[in-house]
Amino acid sequence: MNKTILITGATSGIGRASAYLFAKHGYNLILTGRRLARLEEISEELRQSHKVEVHCLNFDVRSFEECAQGFDKVKHIPIDILLNNAGKAKGYDPIHEGKIAHWEEMIDTNLKGLLYMTRLVSPGMVELKSGHIINICSTAGKEEYLNGNVYCATKHAVDSLTRALRIDLHKHNIRVSQVAPGHVEETEFAKVRFDGDESKAKIYEDFNPLRSQDVAEAIYFAASRPSHVVIQDILMMGTQQANSNTINRSGRN
Ligand code: NDP
Ligand code: 8X3
């Protein structure tokens, strides 16, 4: 029987690339996001090209009620993998000029959304004594950078929660992994951070960052290890990036 992965934030970027890769490997998919038309378009394409089952759940992860109503539609399906991917940075301001709405959006999406989905999906995994939770962290969860303040704090919280979930869940035979990428293009991350300002969002032109596919492959690697192996943490960057604060921006290699 095909395995099933639930991917939050599957309408673009890393989540979308992961949906394509897991479908290629024969996984059935439960794809979530707020943009229903995109979810339906991706689902139809994957059903056709890979003959897998795809369910779309259209909700905002910031609301526990919406998460619960969405999850209710698929709760009869055993979920093998939960990919907690939905997330974002909003703004790039020093702390004394930060916008409260940006802070709330990041905390509610990156932290509470991950917690809500984990709370809903993990009991089924505990019952089956089987499952894998994979969180998308960031280099921002390992090291702070100028004007990254609240985004970095949410990703440090993800880093901490990944370890905490593993402590709570390993005795139930549930694996908990994390992938922590540096800059990733072929995503809407920068566009979202800068409220759609295309010129500010041009942050990848002078170096060669990761692509969303590179991250999807790391996620798939963690997911496809034998059941006695857990990949705890994958920290990955483009070759021209050494850490959050050190990037060779002398042009694309
Ligand atoms: P994208 O903006 O391309 O994708 C983000 C996804 O999250 C979208 O599918 C979006 O769907 C979903 N999402 C955002 N807000 C909500 C919400 N409130 N409710 C439900 N879904 C939501 O960015 P990335 O692919 O880059 O981001 C994926 C993850 O990777 C994030 O956690 C991000 O922090 C992390 N990351 C990104 C890096 C990068 O450089 N790009 C580097 C390191 C980590 P929709 O808008 O349809 O709801
Ligand atoms: C995304 C990478 O450096 O923009 O998490 O925070 S960074």
PDB file of N, CA and C and ligand atoms in Angstrom, residues 89 137-140 145 151-152 155 181-184 189 193 203-204 241 244, ligand 2:
ATOM      1  N   ALA A  89       8.861  34.654   6.481  1.00  0.00           N
ATOM      2  CA  ALA A  89       9.369  35.856   7.150  1.00  0.00           C
ATOM      3  C   ALA A  89       8.512  37.006   6.667  1.00  0.00           C
ATOM      4  N   CYS A 137      13.031  23.989   9.334  1.00  0.00           N
ATOM      5  CA  CYS A 137      13.621  25.047  10.149  1.00  0.00           C
ATOM      6  C   CYS A 137      14.308  26.013   9.189  1.00  0.00           C
ATOM      7  N   SER A 138      15.513  26.478   9.509  1.00  0.00           N
ATOM      8  CA  SER A 138      16.246  27.433   8.659  1.00  0.00           C
ATOM      9  C   SER A 138      17.609  27.665   9.298  1.00  0.00           C
ATOM     10  N   THR A 139      18.537  28.190   8.505  1.00  0.00           N
ATOM     11  CA  THR A 139      19.766  28.703   9.114  1.00  0.00           C
ATOM     12  C   THR A 139      19.410  29.798  10.130  1.00  0.00           C
ATOM     13  N   ALA A 140      18.262  30.458   9.909  1.00  0.00           N
ATOM     14  CA  ALA A 140      17.795  31.486  10.859  1.00  0.00           C
ATOM     15  C   ALA A 140      17.447  30.885  12.214  1.00  0.00           C
ATOM     16  N   TYR A 145      20.615  37.084  12.507  1.00  0.00           N
ATOM     17  CA  TYR A 145      21.245  38.059  11.590  1.00  0.00           C
ATOM     18  C   TYR A 145      20.539  39.398  11.720  1.00  0.00           C
ATOM     19  N   TYR A 151      11.747  36.592  13.011  1.00  0.00           N
ATOM     20  CA  TYR A 151      11.796  35.390  12.162  1.00  0.00           C
ATOM     21  C   TYR A 151      12.810  34.400  12.743  1.00  0.00           C
ATOM     22  N   CYS A 152      13.995  34.908  13.109  1.00  0.00           N
ATOM     23  CA  CYS A 152      15.021  34.028  13.701  1.00  0.00           C
ATOM     24  C   CYS A 152      14.498  33.380  14.989  1.00  0.00           C
ATOM     25  N   LYS A 155      12.230  30.499  14.201  1.00  0.00           N
ATOM     26  CA  LYS A 155      12.938  29.318  13.680  1.00  0.00           C
ATOM     27  C   LYS A 155      13.821  28.682  14.766  1.00  0.00           C
ATOM     28  N   PRO A 181      17.464  24.829   5.876  1.00  0.00           N
ATOM     29  CA  PRO A 181      18.185  25.386   4.722  1.00  0.00           C
ATOM     30  C   PRO A 181      18.592  26.844   4.923  1.00  0.00           C
ATOM     31  N   GLY A 182      19.632  27.227   4.184  1.00  0.00           N
ATOM     32  CA  GLY A 182      19.943  28.652   4.002  1.00  0.00           C
ATOM     33  C   GLY A 182      19.057  29.188   2.897  1.00  0.00           C
ATOM     34  N   HIS A 183      19.516  30.211   2.176  1.00  0.00           N
ATOM     35  CA  HIS A 183      18.672  30.833   1.142  1.00  0.00           C
ATOM     36  C   HIS A 183      18.257  29.826   0.071  1.00  0.00           C
ATOM     37  N   VAL A 184      16.955  29.874  -0.289  1.00  0.00           N
ATOM     38  CA  VAL A 184      16.395  28.951  -1.287  1.00  0.00           C
ATOM     39  C   VAL A 184      15.612  29.762  -2.324  1.00  0.00           C
ATOM     40  N   PHE A 189       9.442  33.079  -0.912  1.00  0.00           N
ATOM     41  CA  PHE A 189       9.858  33.536   0.408  1.00  0.00           C
ATOM     42  C   PHE A 189      10.195  35.039   0.432  1.00  0.00           C
ATOM     43  N   ARG A 193       8.224  38.133   2.133  1.00  0.00           N
ATOM     44  CA  ARG A 193       8.890  38.914   3.180  1.00  0.00           C
ATOM     45  C   ARG A 193       8.761  40.413   2.900  1.00  0.00           C
ATOM     46  N   ILE A 203      17.051  39.107  -3.963  1.00  0.00           N
ATOM     47  CA  ILE A 203      18.149  38.876  -3.016  1.00  0.00           C
ATOM     48  C   ILE A 203      19.047  37.716  -3.438  1.00  0.00           C
ATOM     49  N   TYR A 204      18.738  37.110  -4.582  1.00  0.00           N
ATOM     50  CA  TYR A 204      19.509  35.927  -4.996  1.00  0.00           C
ATOM     51  C   TYR A 204      20.336  36.168  -6.260  1.00  0.00           C
ATOM     52  N   GLN A 241      27.262  30.210   0.290  1.00  0.00           N
ATOM     53  CA  GLN A 241      26.806  30.681   1.599  1.00  0.00           C
ATOM     54  C   GLN A 241      27.512  29.875   2.684  1.00  0.00           C
ATOM     55  N   SER A 244      24.464  32.151   8.096  1.00  0.00           N
ATOM     56  CA  SER A 244      23.438  33.190   7.896  1.00  0.00           C
ATOM     57  C   SER A 244      24.049  34.521   7.481  1.00  0.00           C
TER      58      SER A 244
HETATM   59  C1  8X3 B   2      15.222  31.720   5.148  1.00  0.00           C
HETATM   60  C2  8X3 B   2      16.679  32.016   5.093  1.00  0.00           C
HETATM   61  O1  8X3 B   2      18.449  33.744   5.785  1.00  0.00           O
HETATM   62  O2  8X3 B   2      16.394  34.577   4.777  1.00  0.00           O
HETATM   63  O3  8X3 B   2      14.867  31.034   6.315  1.00  0.00           O
HETATM   64  O4  8X3 B   2      16.395  33.750   7.031  1.00  0.00           O
HETATM   65  S1  8X3 B   2      16.973  33.594   5.715  1.00  0.00           S
END
